[in-house]
Coordinates of N, CA, C and O in Angstrom, one line a residue:
R1 N 86.8 80.0 114.9 CA 88.0 81.0 113.9 C 88.9 80.2 112.7 O 88.8 80.9 111.7
R2 N 89.4 79.5 113.6 CA 90.4 78.6 112.8 C 89.6 78.1 112.3 O 90.4 77.9 110.5
E3 N 89.1 77.3 112.3 CA 88.3 76.5 111.0 C 87.2 77.3 109.8 O 87.7 77.1 108.8
R4 N 87.3 78.4 110.3 CA 86.8 79.4 109.0 C 88.3 79.8 108.3 O 87.9 79.7 107.0
L5 N 89.0 79.8 108.8 CA 90.0 80.5 107.9 C 90.7 79.3 107.2 O 90.8 79.5 105.8
V6 N 90.7 78.1 107.6 CA 91.0 77.0 106.9 C 90.1 76.4 105.8 O 90.5 76.1 104.6
E7 N 88.9 76.9 106.1 CA 87.8 76.8 104.7 C 87.9 77.6 103.8 O 87.7 77.3 102.8
L8 N 88.4 78.8 104.1 CA 88.6 80.0 103.1 C 89.9 79.5 102.5 O 90.1 80.6 101.3
G9 N 90.5 78.8 103.0 CA 91.9 78.4 102.2 C 93.2 79.5 102.9 O 94.3 79.6 101.9
I10 N 92.9 80.5 103.9 CA 94.2 81.2 104.2 C 95.0 80.3 104.6 O 95.0 79.1 105.2
T11 N 96.3 80.6 104.2 CA 97.6 80.0 104.2 C 98.7 80.7 105.2 O 99.6 80.4 105.9
H12 N 98.4 82.2 105.0 CA 99.2 83.3 105.5 C 98.5 84.2 106.2 O 97.5 84.6 105.6
I13 N 99.2 84.7 107.5 CA 98.7 85.6 108.4 C 99.6 87.0 108.2 O 100.5 86.5 108.7
L14 N 99.5 88.1 107.9 CA 99.9 89.1 107.7 C 99.4 90.1 109.4 O 98.1 90.4 109.0
K15 N 100.1 90.5 110.5 CA 99.4 91.3 111.5 C 100.2 92.3 111.6 O 101.8 92.3 111.3
V16 N 99.7 93.4 111.4 CA 100.1 94.7 111.5 C 99.8 95.5 112.8 O 98.3 95.6 113.1
G17 N 100.9 95.4 113.4 CA 100.5 95.7 115.1 C 101.3 94.8 116.1 O 101.6 93.9 115.6
P18 N 101.9 95.6 116.8 CA 102.7 94.7 117.8 C 101.9 94.0 119.1 O 102.7 93.1 119.4
V19 N 100.7 94.1 119.2 CA 99.8 93.8 120.1 C 99.5 92.3 120.0 O 98.6 91.4 120.9
L20 N 99.3 91.5 118.2 CA 98.6 90.5 118.4 C 99.5 89.1 118.3 O 100.4 89.5 117.8
S21 N 99.0 88.4 119.0 CA 99.7 87.0 118.9 C 99.1 86.1 118.1 O 98.4 86.3 117.3
N22 N 99.8 85.2 117.9 CA 99.9 84.3 116.7 C 98.9 83.1 117.6 O 99.7 82.2 118.3
Q23 N 97.9 82.9 116.9 CA 96.9 81.9 117.6 C 97.0 80.5 117.3 O 97.2 79.8 118.1
H24 N 97.4 80.2 115.8 CA 97.3 79.1 115.2 C 98.7 78.6 114.6 O 98.7 78.6 113.4
P25 N 100.0 79.0 115.3 CA 101.4 79.0 114.5 C 101.6 77.2 113.9 O 102.3 77.5 112.8
Q26 N 100.7 76.5 114.1 CA 100.6 75.0 113.7 C 99.7 75.1 112.4 O 100.3 74.3 111.5
D27 N 99.1 75.9 112.2 CA 98.3 76.0 110.9 C 98.3 77.2 109.9 O 97.9 76.8 108.8
F28 N 99.1 78.2 110.1 CA 99.0 79.0 109.2 C 100.3 79.4 109.4 O 101.7 79.6 110.3
I29 N 101.4 80.3 108.4 CA 102.5 80.9 108.2 C 102.3 82.4 108.6 O 101.5 82.9 107.9
Y30 N 103.0 83.3 109.5 CA 102.6 84.4 110.5 C 104.0 85.1 109.9 O 105.0 84.7 109.9
C31 N 103.2 86.4 109.6 CA 104.9 88.0 109.9 C 103.8 88.7 110.4 O 102.9 89.2 110.3
R32 N 104.7 89.5 111.3 CA 103.9 90.6 112.0 C 104.6 92.2 111.7 O 106.1 91.9 111.4
L33 N 104.3 92.9 111.1 CA 104.6 94.2 110.9 C 104.3 95.1 112.3 O 103.4 95.2 112.5
Y34 N 105.7 95.6 112.6 CA 105.7 96.5 113.7 C 105.5 97.6 113.4 O 106.5 98.9 113.3
V35 N 104.0 98.1 113.2 CA 103.6 99.7 112.9 C 103.1 100.4 113.8 O 101.9 99.6 114.2
S36 N 103.0 101.6 113.9 CA 102.2 102.1 114.7 C 101.6 103.4 114.1 O 101.8 103.7 113.3
D37 N 100.2 103.8 114.7 CA 99.4 104.9 114.1 C 99.5 106.1 114.4 O 98.8 107.1 114.0
K38 N 100.4 106.4 115.3 CA 101.0 107.2 116.1 C 101.7 108.4 115.5 O 102.1 107.9 114.5
E39 N 101.2 109.7 115.8 CA 101.7 110.5 115.1 C 103.6 110.6 115.1 O 104.3 111.0 114.3
T40 N 104.4 109.8 116.3 CA 105.2 109.9 116.8 C 106.1 108.6 115.6 O 107.4 108.5 115.7
A41 N 105.2 107.9 115.1 CA 105.4 106.7 113.9 C 106.8 107.6 113.0 O 106.4 108.3 112.6
R42 N 108.1 106.5 112.8 CA 108.8 107.4 112.0 C 108.3 106.8 110.5 O 108.2 105.5 110.2
Q43 N 108.6 107.8 109.3 CA 108.2 106.8 108.0 C 109.1 106.2 107.3 O 108.7 105.7 106.9
D44 N 110.3 106.0 107.6 CA 111.2 105.0 107.3 C 111.1 103.8 108.0 O 110.8 102.8 107.3
D45 N 110.5 103.6 109.4 CA 110.0 102.5 109.9 C 109.1 101.7 108.9 O 108.8 100.6 108.9
I46 N 107.8 103.2 109.2 CA 106.6 102.4 108.3 C 106.9 101.8 106.9 O 106.5 100.5 106.6
R47 N 107.8 102.3 106.3 CA 108.2 102.1 105.1 C 108.6 100.5 105.0 O 108.6 99.8 104.1
R48 N 109.9 100.5 105.6 CA 110.6 99.0 105.9 C 109.6 98.0 106.3 O 109.5 97.0 105.5
E49 N 108.7 98.0 107.3 CA 107.7 97.3 107.7 C 106.9 97.0 106.4 O 106.6 95.6 106.0
F50 N 106.3 98.1 105.8 CA 105.2 97.5 105.0 C 106.0 97.0 103.6 O 105.4 96.2 102.9
G51 N 106.8 97.2 103.3 CA 107.9 96.6 102.3 C 108.2 95.2 102.9 O 108.2 94.2 101.9
M52 N 108.5 94.7 103.8 CA 108.3 93.6 104.6 C 107.3 92.8 104.3 O 107.0 91.4 103.8
G53 N 106.0 93.5 104.6 CA 104.6 92.8 104.5 C 104.5 92.6 103.0 O 103.9 91.5 102.5
L54 N 104.8 93.7 102.1 CA 104.6 93.2 100.5 C 105.2 92.1 100.4 O 104.6 91.5 99.4
A55 N 106.5 91.7 100.6 CA 107.1 90.8 100.1 C 106.8 89.6 100.7 O 106.8 88.5 100.2
F56 N 106.2 89.6 101.6 CA 105.6 88.2 102.6 C 104.4 87.8 101.9 O 104.4 86.5 101.5
A57 N 103.3 88.8 101.2 CA 102.1 88.4 100.7 C 102.5 87.9 99.6 O 102.0 87.2 99.0
S58 N 103.3 88.9 98.6 CA 103.6 88.4 97.6 C 104.2 87.0 97.4 O 103.8 85.9 96.2
E59 N 105.3 86.8 98.1 CA 105.8 85.1 98.4 C 104.3 84.2 98.3 O 104.8 83.2 97.8
A60 N 103.6 84.4 99.3 CA 102.4 83.5 99.4 C 101.7 83.4 98.5 O 101.6 81.9 98.2
L61 N 101.4 84.6 97.4 CA 100.7 84.6 96.5 C 101.1 83.9 95.7 O 100.4 82.9 94.9
D62 N 102.5 84.3 95.2 CA 103.3 83.3 94.5 C 103.3 81.7 94.5 O 103.2 81.0 93.5
L63 N 103.2 81.3 95.8 CA 103.3 79.9 96.2 C 101.8 79.0 96.0 O 101.5 78.0 96.4
G64 N 100.8 80.2 95.8 CA 99.3 79.6 95.4 C 98.5 79.8 97.1 O 97.8 79.3 97.2
G65 N 99.2 80.9 97.9 CA 98.5 80.6 99.1 C 97.6 81.7 99.2 O 97.4 82.8 98.2
R66 N 97.1 81.8 100.5 CA 95.9 83.1 100.2 C 96.3 83.7 101.8 O 96.6 83.3 102.5
V67 N 96.3 85.1 101.7 CA 96.8 85.7 102.6 C 95.7 86.8 103.6 O 94.8 87.3 102.7
L68 N 95.6 86.4 105.0 CA 94.5 87.7 105.6 C 95.9 88.7 106.4 O 96.6 88.3 106.5
I69 N 94.9 89.9 106.4 CA 95.7 91.0 106.8 C 94.9 91.7 107.7 O 93.9 92.0 107.3
C70 N 95.4 91.8 108.8 CA 94.7 91.9 110.3 C 95.4 92.8 110.6 O 96.7 92.8 111.1
C71 N 94.7 93.7 111.6 CA 95.7 94.5 113.2 C 94.4 94.4 113.9 O 93.2 94.0 114.1
P72 N 94.9 95.2 115.0 CA 93.9 95.1 116.5 C 92.6 95.4 116.3 O 91.7 95.2 116.9
T73 N 92.4 96.5 115.5 CA 91.2 97.4 115.3 C 90.5 96.7 114.3 O 89.2 96.6 114.0
G74 N 91.2 96.4 113.1 CA 90.7 95.8 111.9 C 90.1 96.6 111.1 O 89.4 96.6 110.1
C75 N 90.9 98.0 111.5 CA 90.0 99.0 110.2 C 90.9 100.3 109.8 O 90.8 101.2 108.7
R76 N 92.4 100.5 110.4 CA 93.4 101.4 110.0 C 94.6 100.8 109.5 O 94.8 100.9 108.2
L77 N 95.4 99.9 110.5 CA 96.2 99.4 110.1 C 96.6 98.3 108.9 O 97.3 98.6 108.1
A78 N 95.6 97.6 109.1 CA 95.2 96.7 108.3 C 95.0 96.9 106.8 O 95.6 96.7 105.5
V79 N 94.3 98.0 107.0 CA 93.6 98.5 105.2 C 94.9 99.4 105.2 O 95.3 99.2 103.5
A80 N 95.7 99.9 105.7 CA 96.9 100.9 104.8 C 97.8 99.8 104.6 O 98.6 99.9 103.2
A81 N 98.2 98.5 105.1 CA 99.2 97.5 104.5 C 98.3 96.9 103.3 O 99.1 96.4 102.2
T82 N 97.3 96.9 103.3 CA 96.6 96.4 102.1 C 96.4 97.1 100.8 O 96.8 96.7 99.9
V83 N 96.7 98.5 101.1 CA 96.3 99.6 100.0 C 97.9 99.5 99.5 O 98.6 99.3 98.7

C-alpha cells in the first residue's frame, strides 16, 4: 500500500477520526482530526478540527503536494472533510 501511495505522488495524509495510526511516518506528513460522527459531537469542535484539516491540505497543495484524506470506514468522515 505504501508503494501505491508513493506511486500516486501522495505527500500528505489527513486522517479523520481518533483510531487511525500513522503507518509510514518516514514517508508522509500526517495530520489527524479528532472528529466523531456521533450525535454527542460538539459542532464547535467539529468546525475547529475541519478548519485545521483545511489549513493542512491547503498548505500541502500550495507546496505542490498531494493529499490523501481517509477515515476508519472510508465513507463518512473522510467525505465530510473533503467536502
